mmCIF file of C-alpha atoms in Angstrom:
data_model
loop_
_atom_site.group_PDB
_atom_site.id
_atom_site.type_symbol
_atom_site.label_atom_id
_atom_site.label_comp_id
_atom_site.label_asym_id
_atom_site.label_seq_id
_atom_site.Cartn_x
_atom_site.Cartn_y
_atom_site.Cartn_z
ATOM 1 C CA UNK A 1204 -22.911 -14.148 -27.946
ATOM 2 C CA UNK A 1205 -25.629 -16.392 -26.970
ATOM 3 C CA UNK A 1206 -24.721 -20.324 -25.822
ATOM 4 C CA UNK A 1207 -27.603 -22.617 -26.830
ATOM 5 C CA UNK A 1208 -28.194 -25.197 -24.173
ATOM 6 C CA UNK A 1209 -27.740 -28.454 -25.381
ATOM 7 C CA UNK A 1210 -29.062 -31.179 -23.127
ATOM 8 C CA UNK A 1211 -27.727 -33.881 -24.700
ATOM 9 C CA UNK A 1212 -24.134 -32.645 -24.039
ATOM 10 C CA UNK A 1213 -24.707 -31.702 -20.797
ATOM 11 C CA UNK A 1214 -26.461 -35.179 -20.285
ATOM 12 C CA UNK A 1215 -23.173 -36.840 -21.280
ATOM 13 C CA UNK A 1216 -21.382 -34.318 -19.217
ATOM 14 C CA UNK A 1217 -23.587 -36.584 -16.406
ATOM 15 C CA UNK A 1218 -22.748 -39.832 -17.851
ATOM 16 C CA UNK A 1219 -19.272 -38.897 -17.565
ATOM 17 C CA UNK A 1220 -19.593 -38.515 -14.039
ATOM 18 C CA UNK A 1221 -20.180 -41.607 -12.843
ATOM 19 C CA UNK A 1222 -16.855 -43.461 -13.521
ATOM 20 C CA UNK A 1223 -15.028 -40.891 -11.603
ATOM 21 C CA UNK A 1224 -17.641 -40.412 -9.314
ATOM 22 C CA UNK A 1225 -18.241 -44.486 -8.642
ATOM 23 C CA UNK A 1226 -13.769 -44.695 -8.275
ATOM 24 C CA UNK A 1227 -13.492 -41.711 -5.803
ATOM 25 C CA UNK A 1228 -16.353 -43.603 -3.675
ATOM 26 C CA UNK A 1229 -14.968 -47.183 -3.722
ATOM 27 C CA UNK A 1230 -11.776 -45.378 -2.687
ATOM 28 C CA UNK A 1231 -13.361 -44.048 0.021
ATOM 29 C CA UNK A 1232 -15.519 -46.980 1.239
ATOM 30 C CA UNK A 1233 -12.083 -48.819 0.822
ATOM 31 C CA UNK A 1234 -10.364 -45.942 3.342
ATOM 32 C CA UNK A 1235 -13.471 -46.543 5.688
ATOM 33 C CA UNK A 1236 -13.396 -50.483 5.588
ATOM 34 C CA UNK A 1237 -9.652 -50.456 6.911
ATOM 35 C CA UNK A 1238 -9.815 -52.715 10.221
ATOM 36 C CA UNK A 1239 -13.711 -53.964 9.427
ATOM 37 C CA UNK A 1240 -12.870 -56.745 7.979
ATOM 38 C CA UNK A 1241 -14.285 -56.784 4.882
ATOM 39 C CA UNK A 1242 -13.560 -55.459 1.062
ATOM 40 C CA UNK A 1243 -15.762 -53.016 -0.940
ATOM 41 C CA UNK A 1244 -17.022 -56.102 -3.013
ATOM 42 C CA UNK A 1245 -18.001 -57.626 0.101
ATOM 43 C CA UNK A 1246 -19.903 -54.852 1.890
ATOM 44 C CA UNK A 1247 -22.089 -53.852 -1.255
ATOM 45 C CA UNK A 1248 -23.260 -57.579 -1.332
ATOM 46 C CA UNK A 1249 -23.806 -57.597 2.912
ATOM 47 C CA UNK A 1250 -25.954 -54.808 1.921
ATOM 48 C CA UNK A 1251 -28.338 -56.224 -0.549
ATOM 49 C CA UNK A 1252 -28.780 -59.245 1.946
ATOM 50 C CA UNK A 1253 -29.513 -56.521 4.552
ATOM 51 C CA UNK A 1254 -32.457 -55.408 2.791
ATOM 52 C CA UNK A 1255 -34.066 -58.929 2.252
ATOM 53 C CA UNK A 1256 -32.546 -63.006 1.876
ATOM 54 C CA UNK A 1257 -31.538 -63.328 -2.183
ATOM 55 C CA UNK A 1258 -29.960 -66.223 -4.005
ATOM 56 C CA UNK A 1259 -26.782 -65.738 -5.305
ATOM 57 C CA UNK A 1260 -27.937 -65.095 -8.248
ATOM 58 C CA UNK A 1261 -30.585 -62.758 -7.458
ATOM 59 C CA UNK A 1262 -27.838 -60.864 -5.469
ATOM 60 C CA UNK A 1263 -25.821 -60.551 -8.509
ATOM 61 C CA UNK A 1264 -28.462 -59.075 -10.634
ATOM 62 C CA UNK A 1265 -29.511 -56.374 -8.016
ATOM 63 C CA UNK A 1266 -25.877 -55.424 -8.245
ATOM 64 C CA UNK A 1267 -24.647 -55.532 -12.322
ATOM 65 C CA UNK A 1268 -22.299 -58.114 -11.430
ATOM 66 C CA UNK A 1269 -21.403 -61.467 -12.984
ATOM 67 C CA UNK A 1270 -22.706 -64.362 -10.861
ATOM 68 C CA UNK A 1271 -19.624 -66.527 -10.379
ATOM 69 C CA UNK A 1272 -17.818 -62.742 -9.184
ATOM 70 C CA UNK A 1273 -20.814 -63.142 -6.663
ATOM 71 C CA UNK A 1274 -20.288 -66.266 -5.641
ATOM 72 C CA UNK A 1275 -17.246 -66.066 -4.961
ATOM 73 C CA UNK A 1276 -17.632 -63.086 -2.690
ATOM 74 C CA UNK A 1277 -20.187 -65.094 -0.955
ATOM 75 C CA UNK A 1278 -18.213 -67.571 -0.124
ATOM 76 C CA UNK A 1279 -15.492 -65.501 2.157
ATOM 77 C CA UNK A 1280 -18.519 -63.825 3.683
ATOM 78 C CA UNK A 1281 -19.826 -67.208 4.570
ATOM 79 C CA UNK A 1282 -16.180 -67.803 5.819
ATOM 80 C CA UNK A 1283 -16.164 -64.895 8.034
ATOM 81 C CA UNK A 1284 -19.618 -66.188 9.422
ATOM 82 C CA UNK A 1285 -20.917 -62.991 8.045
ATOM 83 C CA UNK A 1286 -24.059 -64.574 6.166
ATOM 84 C CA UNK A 1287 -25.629 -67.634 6.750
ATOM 85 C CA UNK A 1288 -27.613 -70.137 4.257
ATOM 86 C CA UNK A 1289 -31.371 -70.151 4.635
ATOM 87 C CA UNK A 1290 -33.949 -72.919 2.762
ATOM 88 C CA UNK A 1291 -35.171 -71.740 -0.421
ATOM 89 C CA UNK A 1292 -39.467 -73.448 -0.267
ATOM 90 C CA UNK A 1293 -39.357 -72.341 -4.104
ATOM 91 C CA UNK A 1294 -35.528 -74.084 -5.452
ATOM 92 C CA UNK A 1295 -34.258 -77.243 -3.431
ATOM 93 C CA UNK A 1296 -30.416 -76.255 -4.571
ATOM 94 C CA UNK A 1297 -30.373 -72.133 -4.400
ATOM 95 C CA UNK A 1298 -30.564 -71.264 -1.255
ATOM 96 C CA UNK A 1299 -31.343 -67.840 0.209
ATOM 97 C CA UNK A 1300 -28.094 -65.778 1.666
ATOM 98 C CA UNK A 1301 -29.133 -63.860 4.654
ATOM 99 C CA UNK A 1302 -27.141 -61.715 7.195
ATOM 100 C CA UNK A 1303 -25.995 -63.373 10.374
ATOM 101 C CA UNK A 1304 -26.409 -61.134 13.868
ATOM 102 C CA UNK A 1305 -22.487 -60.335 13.268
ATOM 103 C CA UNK A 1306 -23.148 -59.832 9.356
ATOM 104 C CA UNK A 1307 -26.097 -57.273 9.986
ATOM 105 C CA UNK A 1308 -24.422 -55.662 13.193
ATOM 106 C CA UNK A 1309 -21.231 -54.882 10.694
ATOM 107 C CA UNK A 1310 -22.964 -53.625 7.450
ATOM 108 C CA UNK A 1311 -25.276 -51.524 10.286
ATOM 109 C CA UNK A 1312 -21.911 -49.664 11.836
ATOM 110 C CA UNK A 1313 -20.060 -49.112 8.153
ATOM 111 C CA UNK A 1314 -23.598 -47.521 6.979
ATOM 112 C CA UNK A 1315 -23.943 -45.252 9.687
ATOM 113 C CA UNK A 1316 -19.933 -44.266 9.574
ATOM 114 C CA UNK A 1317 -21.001 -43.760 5.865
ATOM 115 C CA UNK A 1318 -23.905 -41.783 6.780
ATOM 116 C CA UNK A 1319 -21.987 -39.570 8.674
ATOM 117 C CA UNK A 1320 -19.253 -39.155 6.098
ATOM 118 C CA UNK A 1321 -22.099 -37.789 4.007
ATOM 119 C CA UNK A 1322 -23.684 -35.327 5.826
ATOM 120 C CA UNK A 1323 -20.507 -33.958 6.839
ATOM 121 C CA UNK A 1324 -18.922 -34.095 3.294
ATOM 122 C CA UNK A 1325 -22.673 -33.023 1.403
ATOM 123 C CA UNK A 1326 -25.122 -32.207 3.909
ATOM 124 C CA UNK A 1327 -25.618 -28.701 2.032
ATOM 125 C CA UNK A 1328 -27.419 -30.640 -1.006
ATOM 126 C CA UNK A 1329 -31.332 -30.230 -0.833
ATOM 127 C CA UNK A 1330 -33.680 -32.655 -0.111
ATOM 128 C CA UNK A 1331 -34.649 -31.634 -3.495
ATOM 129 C CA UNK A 1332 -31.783 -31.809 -5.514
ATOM 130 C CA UNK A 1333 -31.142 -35.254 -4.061
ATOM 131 C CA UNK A 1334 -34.438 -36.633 -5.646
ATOM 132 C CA UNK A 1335 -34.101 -35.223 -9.299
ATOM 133 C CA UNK A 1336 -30.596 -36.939 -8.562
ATOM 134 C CA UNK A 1337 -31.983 -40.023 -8.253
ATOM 135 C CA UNK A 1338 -34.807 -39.755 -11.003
ATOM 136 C CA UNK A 1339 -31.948 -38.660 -13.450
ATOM 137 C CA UNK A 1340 -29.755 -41.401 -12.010
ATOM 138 C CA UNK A 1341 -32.225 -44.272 -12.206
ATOM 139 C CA UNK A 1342 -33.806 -42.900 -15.782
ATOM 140 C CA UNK A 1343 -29.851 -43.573 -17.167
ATOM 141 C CA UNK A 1344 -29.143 -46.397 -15.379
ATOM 142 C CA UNK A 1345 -32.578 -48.226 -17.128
ATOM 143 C CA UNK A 1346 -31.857 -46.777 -20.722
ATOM 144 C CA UNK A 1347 -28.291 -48.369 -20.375
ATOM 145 C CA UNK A 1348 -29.222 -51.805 -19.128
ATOM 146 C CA UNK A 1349 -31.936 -52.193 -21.528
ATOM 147 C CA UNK A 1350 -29.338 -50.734 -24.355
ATOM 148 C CA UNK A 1351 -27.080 -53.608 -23.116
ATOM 149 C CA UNK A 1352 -29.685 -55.671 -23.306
ATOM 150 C CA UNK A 1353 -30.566 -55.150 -26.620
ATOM 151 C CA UNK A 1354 -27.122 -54.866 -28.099
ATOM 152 C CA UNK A 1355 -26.186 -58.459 -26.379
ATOM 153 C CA UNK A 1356 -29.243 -59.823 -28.224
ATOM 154 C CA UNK A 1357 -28.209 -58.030 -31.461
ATOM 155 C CA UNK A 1358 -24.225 -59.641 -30.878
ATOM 156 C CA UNK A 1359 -25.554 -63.423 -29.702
ATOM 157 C CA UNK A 1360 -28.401 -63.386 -32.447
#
């Protein structure tokens, strides 16, 4: 008996994925932060200030999360004296959020304990498969926020 491929189930097969998948990771990255200091929320947003200073709520669009949720988190990293304010030339009142020498020194030991994790956990995947991972990821992750997008415009309109 032939079985006809059918790409569209075994793209939602994919989609179906990524809830489990994104759980059994914040588990994980919970496990690993035990003792750091910091929650999951808090290292994903020390990350995104790693890579370059951000408003809040430039930081909360990089991430798919609700701006106040950001701000918030902010605000106990700024507590912890893991990020620091920095002038923003282009907006007297939203300031940029940048990484103090404690913040970056942190987020740089969790990412390399990550790191680790991974290529002890997955270090069998191929160069290769990791990059059609990530085209197929980022392809799905567009489609859905500009489906969002759409269908937010369709509900406020």
């Amino acid at each position: 008996m032939l079985v006809r491929f059918d790409k569209q189930e075994r793209l939602y097969k994919a989609i179906k994925l990524v809830r489990p998948i994104q759980l059994n990771v914040n588990r994980t990255v919970e496990k690993m932060l035990d003792g750091a200091g910091i929650t999951v929320a808090e290292r994903a947003i020390l990350e995104v200030l790693c890579n370059e200073p951000l408003t809040v709520p430039e930081a909360a669009r990089r991430l798919s999360m609700k701006r106040q949720f950001v701000q918030r988190i902010t605000a106990g990293l700024f507590a912890k004296a893991l990020i620091e304010k920095k002038p923003n030339p282009e907006h007297r009142k939203a300031y940029f959020c940048v990484p103090s020498a404690a913040g970056r020194e942190l987020f740089n030991a969790v990412h390399q304990r990550e790191l680790e994790l991974l290529h002890a956990a997955l270090g069998d995947i191929n160069q290769t498969e990791v990059v059609v991972a990530l085209r197929v990821m980022a392809r799905i992750d567009s489609a859905f926020e500009e489906l969002a997008h759409q269908l937010g415009a369709e509900e406020s309109g």
